[in-house]
Amino acid sequence: MWRATVLTIFPDMFPGPLGLSLAGRALASGLWSLDAVDIRNFATDRHRSVDDTPAGGGPGMVMKADVLARAIDAAAADHRPRLLMSPRGLPLTQARVVALSREDGAVFVCGRFEGVDERVIAARGLEEVSIGDYVLSGGEIAAMAVIDACVRLLPGVMGDQASGADESFADGLLEYPQYTRPQTFEGVPVPETLVSGDHAKVAAWRRAEAEKLTRERRPDLWAAYQARRDRRKKAPPDG
Ligand code: ADE
């Protein structure tokens, strides 16, 4: 079973949205497990402090290395990857999500305050992961995003496995536009090709639309896609 352990000072935030919908049903049926551990339980002083003022001065508070290390040692002393949710981390990609979903699970350390004492990051082998170039008030929502992305890839979680292979990023392109009934909405019809019944034409239309969207919205993904395509052309598998 894929096991998520979340270290947080707000364990009540979990399972939160992960208890509903696809992830929630999978959780209830035992396809994955979730353990939210309160870091504060590993504080030793009277006030149960988990943070202190930054060395060198400055604003905010820093999460203490000793308290966090004790929490990790008690709740996550195994070989699962340990992620520290942080805007400073490597940006999460679908490739990393796929790799994480093939592990036995993962440990998610949720930072708060100005950050985490650098020494515990090295001492406990924490991999810093960002979910985007913006700043959340803590790592909890970021951890939920990573867990959701992993859980939907676990065997048996998605009913229609094909919808996983076809979607955005699976082949480095954004997803093509979708339509359903009614045939005409506020005077706008469903594109003719999609109601033609010609499967080859539908596939070609979708590929062209996906390429157009990617070119317009994500020049970074488009450049990587073109580079892969060029490499395939230059070095075909049989030549
Ligand atoms: N914590 C605060 N902001 C974050 C971000 N963008 N990604 C991951 N963790 C965070």
Coordinates of C-alpha atoms in Angstrom, one line a residue, residues 51-194:
D51 CA 10.1 27.4 16.2
D52 CA 12.6 30.0 17.4
T53 CA 14.0 33.3 16.2
P54 CA 16.4 33.2 13.2
A55 CA 20.2 33.1 13.9
G56 CA 21.6 36.4 12.7
G57 CA 18.3 38.2 13.3
G58 CA 15.5 39.2 10.9
P59 CA 11.8 38.8 10.8
G60 CA 9.7 35.7 11.4
M61 CA 10.5 32.3 13.0
V62 CA 12.4 29.2 12.0
M63 CA 11.3 25.7 12.5
K64 CA 13.7 24.0 15.0
A65 CA 16.0 21.2 13.7
D66 CA 15.9 19.1 16.9
V67 CA 12.1 19.0 17.2
L68 CA 11.6 18.2 13.5
A69 CA 14.4 15.5 13.5
R70 CA 12.7 13.8 16.4
A71 CA 9.3 13.8 14.6
I72 CA 11.0 12.3 11.4
D73 CA 12.8 9.6 13.4
A74 CA 9.6 8.6 15.3
A75 CA 7.1 8.7 12.4
A76 CA 9.2 8.2 9.2
A77 CA 12.2 6.1 9.9
D78 CA 12.0 4.0 6.7
H79 CA 13.2 4.3 3.1
R80 CA 10.4 6.4 1.6
P81 CA 11.5 9.6 -0.1
R82 CA 11.3 12.6 2.3
L83 CA 10.0 15.8 0.8
L84 CA 10.2 19.2 2.3
M85 CA 7.5 21.4 0.8
S86 CA 9.2 24.7 0.0
P87 CA 9.0 27.5 -2.6
R88 CA 12.8 27.1 -2.7
G89 CA 12.6 23.5 -3.9
L90 CA 12.9 22.0 -7.4
P91 CA 9.6 22.6 -9.2
L92 CA 7.4 19.4 -9.2
T93 CA 6.9 17.8 -12.6
Q94 CA 4.6 15.0 -13.7
A95 CA 7.7 12.8 -14.2
R96 CA 8.6 13.2 -10.5
V97 CA 4.9 12.5 -9.6
V98 CA 5.0 9.2 -11.6
A99 CA 8.3 8.2 -9.9
L100 CA 6.9 9.0 -6.4
S101 CA 3.7 7.0 -7.1
R102 CA 5.9 4.0 -7.8
E103 CA 7.6 4.2 -4.4
D104 CA 6.2 2.7 -1.2
G105 CA 4.8 6.2 -0.5
A106 CA 6.4 9.4 0.7
V107 CA 7.0 11.5 3.8
F108 CA 5.9 15.2 3.5
V109 CA 7.4 17.7 5.9
C110 CA 5.3 20.9 5.9
G111 CA 7.2 24.0 6.8
R112 CA 5.7 27.1 8.3
F113 CA 7.2 30.4 9.5
E114 CA 10.2 31.7 7.6
G115 CA 11.6 28.3 7.0
V116 CA 13.3 25.3 8.5
D117 CA 16.7 25.1 10.1
E118 CA 19.1 24.1 7.3
R119 CA 20.8 21.5 9.3
V120 CA 17.8 19.1 9.5
I121 CA 17.4 19.3 5.8
A122 CA 20.8 17.7 5.3
A123 CA 20.8 15.5 8.4
R124 CA 17.5 13.8 7.4
G125 CA 17.9 13.9 3.6
L126 CA 15.0 16.1 2.9
E127 CA 14.3 16.8 -0.8
E128 CA 12.9 20.3 -1.2
V129 CA 9.9 20.4 -3.6
S130 CA 8.0 23.4 -4.9
I131 CA 4.6 23.3 -6.5
G132 CA 5.1 26.6 -8.3
D133 CA 6.6 30.1 -8.2
Y134 CA 4.3 31.6 -5.6
V135 CA 4.3 31.6 -1.8
L136 CA 1.8 29.7 0.3
S137 CA 1.4 30.3 4.0
G138 CA 2.7 26.8 4.7
G139 CA 3.5 23.4 3.1
E140 CA 0.2 21.7 3.9
I141 CA -1.7 22.7 0.7
A142 CA 1.4 21.9 -1.4
A143 CA 1.7 18.4 0.2
M144 CA -2.0 17.8 -0.5
A145 CA -1.4 18.7 -4.2
V146 CA 1.5 16.3 -4.4
I147 CA -0.4 13.5 -2.7
D148 CA -3.4 14.0 -4.9
A149 CA -1.3 13.9 -8.1
C150 CA 0.4 10.6 -6.9
V151 CA -2.7 8.8 -5.6
R152 CA -4.6 9.2 -8.8
L153 CA -1.8 7.2 -10.6
L154 CA -1.9 4.3 -8.1
P155 CA -3.2 1.0 -9.6
G156 CA -6.9 0.7 -9.2
V157 CA -7.6 4.3 -8.4
M158 CA -8.6 5.6 -11.8
G159 CA -11.4 3.7 -13.3
D160 CA -10.5 4.5 -16.9
Q161 CA -6.7 4.2 -17.1
A162 CA -6.8 5.6 -20.6
S163 CA -7.7 9.0 -19.3
G164 CA -4.4 9.0 -17.5
A165 CA -2.3 8.4 -20.5
D166 CA -4.1 10.9 -22.8
E167 CA -4.0 13.9 -20.5
S168 CA -1.8 17.0 -20.3
F169 CA 1.9 16.4 -19.8
A170 CA 1.7 12.6 -20.5
D171 CA 3.5 13.3 -23.9
G172 CA 4.6 16.8 -23.0
L173 CA 1.7 18.6 -24.6
L174 CA -1.3 20.5 -23.0
E175 CA -4.6 18.7 -23.3
Y176 CA -6.8 19.4 -26.4
P177 CA -10.2 21.2 -25.9
Q178 CA -13.1 19.0 -24.9
Y179 CA -16.8 19.3 -25.8
T180 CA -20.0 17.5 -24.9
R181 CA -23.8 18.0 -25.4
P182 CA -25.6 20.2 -26.2
Q183 CA -24.6 20.2 -29.8
T184 CA -25.0 24.0 -29.8
F185 CA -24.4 26.2 -26.7
E186 CA -25.3 29.9 -27.0
G187 CA -25.0 29.7 -30.7
V188 CA -21.6 28.0 -30.7
P189 CA -21.6 24.4 -32.2
V190 CA -19.3 21.6 -31.2
P191 CA -16.4 21.6 -33.8
E192 CA -17.6 19.6 -36.9
T193 CA -14.7 17.2 -36.9
L194 CA -15.6 15.9 -33.5

